[in-house]
Coordinates of C-alpha atoms in Angstrom, one line a residue:
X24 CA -30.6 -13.0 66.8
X25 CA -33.6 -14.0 65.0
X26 CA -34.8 -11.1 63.0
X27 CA -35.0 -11.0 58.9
X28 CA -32.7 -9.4 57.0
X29 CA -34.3 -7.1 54.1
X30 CA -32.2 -7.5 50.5
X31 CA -30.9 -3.8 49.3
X32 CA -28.8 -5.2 46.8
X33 CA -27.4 -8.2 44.8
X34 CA -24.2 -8.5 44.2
X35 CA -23.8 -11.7 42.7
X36 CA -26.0 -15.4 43.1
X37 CA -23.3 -15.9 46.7
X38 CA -23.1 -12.0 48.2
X39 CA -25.5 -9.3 48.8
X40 CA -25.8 -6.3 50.9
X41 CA -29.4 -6.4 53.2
X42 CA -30.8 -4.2 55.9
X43 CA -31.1 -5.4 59.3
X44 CA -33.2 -4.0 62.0
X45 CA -30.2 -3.8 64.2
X46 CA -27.4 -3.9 62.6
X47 CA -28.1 -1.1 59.9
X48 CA -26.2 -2.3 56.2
X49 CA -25.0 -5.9 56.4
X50 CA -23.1 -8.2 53.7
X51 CA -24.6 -11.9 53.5
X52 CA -22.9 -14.7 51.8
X53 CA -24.2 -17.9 51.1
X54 CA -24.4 -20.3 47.9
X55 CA -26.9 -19.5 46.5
X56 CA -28.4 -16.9 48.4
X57 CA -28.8 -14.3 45.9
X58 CA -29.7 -16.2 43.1
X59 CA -33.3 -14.8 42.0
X60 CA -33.9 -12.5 44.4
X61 CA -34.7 -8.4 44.4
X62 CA -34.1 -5.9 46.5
X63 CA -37.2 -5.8 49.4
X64 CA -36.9 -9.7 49.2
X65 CA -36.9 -11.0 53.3
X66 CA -34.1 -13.7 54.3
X67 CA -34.5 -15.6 57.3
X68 CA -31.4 -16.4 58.9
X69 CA -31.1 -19.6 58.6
X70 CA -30.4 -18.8 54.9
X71 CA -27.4 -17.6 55.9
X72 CA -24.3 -19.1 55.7
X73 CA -21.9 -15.6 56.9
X74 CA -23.1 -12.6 57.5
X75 CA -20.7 -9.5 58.5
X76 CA -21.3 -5.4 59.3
X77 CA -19.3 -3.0 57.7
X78 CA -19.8 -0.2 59.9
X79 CA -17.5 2.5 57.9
X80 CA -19.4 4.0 54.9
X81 CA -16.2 4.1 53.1
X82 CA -15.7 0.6 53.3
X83 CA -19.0 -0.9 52.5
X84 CA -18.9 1.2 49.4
X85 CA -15.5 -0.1 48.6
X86 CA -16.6 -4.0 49.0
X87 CA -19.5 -3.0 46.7
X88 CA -17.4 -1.7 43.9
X89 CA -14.8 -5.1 44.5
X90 CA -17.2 -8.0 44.2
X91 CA -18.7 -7.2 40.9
X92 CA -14.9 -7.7 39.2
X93 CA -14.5 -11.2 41.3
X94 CA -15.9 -14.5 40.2
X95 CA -17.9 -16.4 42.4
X96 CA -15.6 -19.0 43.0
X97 CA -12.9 -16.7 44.0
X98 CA -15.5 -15.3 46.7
X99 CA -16.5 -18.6 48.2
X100 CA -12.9 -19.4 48.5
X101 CA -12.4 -16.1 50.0
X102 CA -15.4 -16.8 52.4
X103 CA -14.1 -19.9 53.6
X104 CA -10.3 -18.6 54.4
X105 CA -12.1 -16.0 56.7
X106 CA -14.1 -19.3 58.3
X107 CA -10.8 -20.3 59.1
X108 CA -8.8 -17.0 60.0
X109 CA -11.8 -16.8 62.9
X110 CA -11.9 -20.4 64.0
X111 CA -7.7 -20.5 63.9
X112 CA -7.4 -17.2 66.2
X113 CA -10.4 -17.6 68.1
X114 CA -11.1 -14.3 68.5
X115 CA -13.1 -11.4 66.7
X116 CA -12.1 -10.0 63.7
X117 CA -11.5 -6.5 62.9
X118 CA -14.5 -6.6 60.0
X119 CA -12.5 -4.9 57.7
X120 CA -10.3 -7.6 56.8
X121 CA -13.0 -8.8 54.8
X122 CA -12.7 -5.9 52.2
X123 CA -8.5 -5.7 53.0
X124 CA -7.7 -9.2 52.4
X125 CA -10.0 -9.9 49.7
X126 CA -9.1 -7.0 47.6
X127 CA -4.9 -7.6 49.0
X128 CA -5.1 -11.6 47.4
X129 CA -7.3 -10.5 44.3
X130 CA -4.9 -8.0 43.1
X131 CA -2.0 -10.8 44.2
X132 CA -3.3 -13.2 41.8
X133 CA -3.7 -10.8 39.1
X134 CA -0.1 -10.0 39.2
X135 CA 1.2 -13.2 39.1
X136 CA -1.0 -14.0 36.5
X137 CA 0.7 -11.3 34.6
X138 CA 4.2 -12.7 35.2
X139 CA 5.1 -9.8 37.9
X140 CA 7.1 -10.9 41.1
X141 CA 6.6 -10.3 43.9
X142 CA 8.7 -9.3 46.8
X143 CA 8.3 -9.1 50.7
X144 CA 11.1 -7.4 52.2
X145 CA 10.2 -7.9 55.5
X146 CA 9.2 -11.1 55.2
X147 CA 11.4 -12.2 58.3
X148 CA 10.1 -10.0 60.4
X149 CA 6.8 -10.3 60.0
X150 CA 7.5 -14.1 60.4
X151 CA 9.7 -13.5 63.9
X152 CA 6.8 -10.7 64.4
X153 CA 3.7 -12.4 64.3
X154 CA 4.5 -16.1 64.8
X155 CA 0.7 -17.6 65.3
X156 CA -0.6 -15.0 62.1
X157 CA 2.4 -15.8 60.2
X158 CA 1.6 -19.9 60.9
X159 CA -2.5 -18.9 60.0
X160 CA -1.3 -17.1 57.1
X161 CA 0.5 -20.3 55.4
X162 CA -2.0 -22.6 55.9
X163 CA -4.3 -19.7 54.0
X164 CA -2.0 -19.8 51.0
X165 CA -2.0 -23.5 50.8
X166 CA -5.5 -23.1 50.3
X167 CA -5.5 -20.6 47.9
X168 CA -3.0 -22.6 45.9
X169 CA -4.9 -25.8 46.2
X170 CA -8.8 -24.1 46.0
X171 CA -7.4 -22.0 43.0
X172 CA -5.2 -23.5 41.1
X173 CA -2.2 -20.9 41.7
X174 CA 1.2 -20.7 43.3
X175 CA 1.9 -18.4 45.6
X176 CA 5.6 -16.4 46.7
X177 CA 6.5 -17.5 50.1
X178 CA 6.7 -13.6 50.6
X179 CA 2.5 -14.0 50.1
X180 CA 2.2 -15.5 53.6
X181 CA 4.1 -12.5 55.1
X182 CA 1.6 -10.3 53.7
X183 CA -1.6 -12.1 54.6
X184 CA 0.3 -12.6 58.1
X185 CA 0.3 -8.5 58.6
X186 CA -3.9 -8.7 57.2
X187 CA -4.7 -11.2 60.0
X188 CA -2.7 -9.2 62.7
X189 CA -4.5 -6.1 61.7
X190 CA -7.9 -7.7 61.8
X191 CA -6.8 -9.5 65.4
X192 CA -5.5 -5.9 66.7
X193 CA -7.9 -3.8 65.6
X194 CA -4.8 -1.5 64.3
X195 CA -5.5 -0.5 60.4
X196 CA -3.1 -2.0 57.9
X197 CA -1.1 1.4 57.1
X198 CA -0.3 1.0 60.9
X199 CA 0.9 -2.5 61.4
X200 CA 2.9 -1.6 58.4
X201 CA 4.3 1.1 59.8
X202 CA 5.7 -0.9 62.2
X203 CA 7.3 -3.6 60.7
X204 CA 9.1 -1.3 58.9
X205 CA 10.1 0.5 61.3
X206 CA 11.6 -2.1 63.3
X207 CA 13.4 -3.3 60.3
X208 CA 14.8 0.2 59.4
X209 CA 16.4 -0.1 63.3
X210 CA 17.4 -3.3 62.7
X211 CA 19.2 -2.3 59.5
X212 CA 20.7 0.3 62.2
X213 CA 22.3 -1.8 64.1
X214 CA 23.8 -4.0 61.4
X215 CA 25.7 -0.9 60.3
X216 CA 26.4 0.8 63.2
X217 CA 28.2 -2.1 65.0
X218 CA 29.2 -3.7 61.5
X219 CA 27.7 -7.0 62.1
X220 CA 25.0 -9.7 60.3
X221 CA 22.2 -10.3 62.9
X222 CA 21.7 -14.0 62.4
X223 CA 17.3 -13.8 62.2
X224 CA 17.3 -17.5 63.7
X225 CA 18.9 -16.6 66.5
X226 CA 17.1 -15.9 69.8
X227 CA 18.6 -13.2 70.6
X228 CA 17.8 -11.4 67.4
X229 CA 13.6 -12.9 68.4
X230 CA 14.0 -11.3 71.7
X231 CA 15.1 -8.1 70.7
X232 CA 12.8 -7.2 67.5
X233 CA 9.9 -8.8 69.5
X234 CA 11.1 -6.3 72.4
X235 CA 11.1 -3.5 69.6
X236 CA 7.3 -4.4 68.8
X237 CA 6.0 -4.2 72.3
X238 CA 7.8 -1.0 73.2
X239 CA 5.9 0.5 69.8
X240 CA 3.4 -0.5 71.4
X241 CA 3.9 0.6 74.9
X242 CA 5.0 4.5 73.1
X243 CA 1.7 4.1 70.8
X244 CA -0.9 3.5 74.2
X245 CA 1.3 5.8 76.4
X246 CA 2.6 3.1 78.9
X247 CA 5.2 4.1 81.0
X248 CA 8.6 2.5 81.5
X249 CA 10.5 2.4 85.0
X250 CA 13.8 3.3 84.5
X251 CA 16.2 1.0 86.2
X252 CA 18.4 3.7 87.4
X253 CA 21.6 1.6 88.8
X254 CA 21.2 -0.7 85.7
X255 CA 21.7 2.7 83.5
X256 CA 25.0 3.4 85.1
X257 CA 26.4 -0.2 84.6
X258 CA 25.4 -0.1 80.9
X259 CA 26.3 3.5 80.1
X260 CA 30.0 3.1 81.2
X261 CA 30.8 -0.9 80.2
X262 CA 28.8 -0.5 77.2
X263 CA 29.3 2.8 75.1
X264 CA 29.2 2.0 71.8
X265 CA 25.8 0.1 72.6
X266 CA 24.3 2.7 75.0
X267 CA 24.5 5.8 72.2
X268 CA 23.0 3.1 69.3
X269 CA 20.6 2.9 71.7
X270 CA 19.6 6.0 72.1
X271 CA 20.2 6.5 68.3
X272 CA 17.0 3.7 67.9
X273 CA 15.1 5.9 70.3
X274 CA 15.5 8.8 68.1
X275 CA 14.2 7.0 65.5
X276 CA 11.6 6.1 67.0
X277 CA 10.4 9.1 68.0
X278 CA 11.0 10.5 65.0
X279 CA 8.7 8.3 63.1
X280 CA 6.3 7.8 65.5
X281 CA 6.0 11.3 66.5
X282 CA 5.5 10.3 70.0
X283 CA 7.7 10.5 72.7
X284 CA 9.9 7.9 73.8
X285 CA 10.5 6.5 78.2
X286 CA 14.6 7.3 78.0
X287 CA 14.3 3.5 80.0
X288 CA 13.9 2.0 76.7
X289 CA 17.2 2.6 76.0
X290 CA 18.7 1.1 79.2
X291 CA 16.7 -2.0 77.7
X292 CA 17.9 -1.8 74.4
X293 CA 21.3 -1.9 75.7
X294 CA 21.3 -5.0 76.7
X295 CA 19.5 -6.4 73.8
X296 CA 22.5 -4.9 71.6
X297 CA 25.3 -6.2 73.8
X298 CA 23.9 -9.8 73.4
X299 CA 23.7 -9.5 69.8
X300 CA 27.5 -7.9 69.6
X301 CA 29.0 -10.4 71.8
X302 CA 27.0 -13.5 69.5
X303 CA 28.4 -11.9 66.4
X304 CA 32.0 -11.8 67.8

């Protein structure tokens, strides 16, 4: 891509919103870059340090509005944590993350600066969840810590962890949250119903929330299950109490979801249950 970019509107001396031939509205950050210029100014490219789209109205108008209240050094900071988010996952980015993320550590940082603390609840299993985001997400506090001069919650990198798997996914934010608590309201299930403490180091507890997220996903993209009809029998009459929580989970699902459910999840639930009886025994 070699063509200019046209300057609509300065947001500060590092970020401002340009037209491009192409690519419609974009956001360009640099050092620098807006520092005495106008809007109808031209940019060559190789001005540019990063350079984004923000294809959803809404959005662009929200980064507009966010920039002005952040200091410059906050925003190069911010610009090189999403250098590394993209270099780390190797992968495009959901764009919006930019505007999620920034605005998400902004208002962290404000609140700690204001002596509020901060909790994740489901910090564990976001961390079990989303292993590589959750690993991404720590080296990004240490950065902030370091870059700015704060210090983070450990319950920070779950947060940022759910930002990067939404900008990896492509699901929005509300979503992926969604579904981390959903799978921790089952797994708060199961603790009750079969009266036990799931040890969250254990691989069996891994296995069976990490099953819980892919059959989310398999109900949310309409995949199919094959229901292992023989297996179901087996289960069904040496495992009751885990075969109707099973089914119990299902329900839930379905009920929060609003989708239905393959009745084979159950049959593969089963056994996830069983295992994590017999380890608590």
């Amino acid at each position: 891509m070699n063509k200019s970019f046209r300057v609509e509107k300065v947001l500060n001396n590092n970020v401002l919103i340009a037209s491009h031939p192409e690519y419609d509205e974009v956001v360009l950050l640099g050092k620098g870059i807006g520092f005495g210029k106008k809007k109808g100014d031209v940019i060559e490219q190789r001005a540019v340090e990063k350079w984004f789209i923000l294809k959803n109205e809404r959005e662009q108008e929200q980064y507009k509005k966010l920039l002005p209240e952040l200091d410059e050094e906050f925003i190069g900071v911010m610009n090189e944590i999403m250098q590394h988010i993209k270099k780390r996952v190797n992968a495009p980015l959901n764009e919006h993350i930019h505007v999620a993320l920034t605005d998400h550590i902004s208002f962290t940082i404000k609140r700690i600066e204001q002596g509020l603390d901060l909790k994740n609840p489901f910090l564990l299993e976001t961390k079990s969840l989303y292993p590589l985001e959750y690993k991404i997400a720590e080296e990004v506090v240490e950065m902030l810590n370091e870059k700015l001069h704060v210090q983070l919650p450990e319950g920070e990198a779950g947060f940022i962890a759910l930002h990067i798997h939404s900008g990896i996914s492509r699901q929005s934010l509300s979503e992926v949250n969604q579904h981390s608590q959903l799978i921790a309201k089952l797994v708060a299930i199961v603790e009750e119903q079969l009266d036990i403490t799931i040890d969250r180091e254990s691989i069996h507890y891994l296995r069976f929330i990490r099953h819980l997220r892919y059959a989310i996903e398999r109900v949310k993209n309409g995949e199919r299950v094959e229901e292992p009809k023989k297996l179901l029998k087996v289960l069904k009459e040496e495992y009751p109490i885990c075969y109707n929580l099973a089914w119990k989970l299902v329900k839930v699902m379905q009920q929060t979801l609003q989708l239905p459910v393959d009745e084979a999840e159950a049959v593969y639930l089963t056994m996830h249950l069983q295992r994590l009886a017999k380890k608590s025994e």
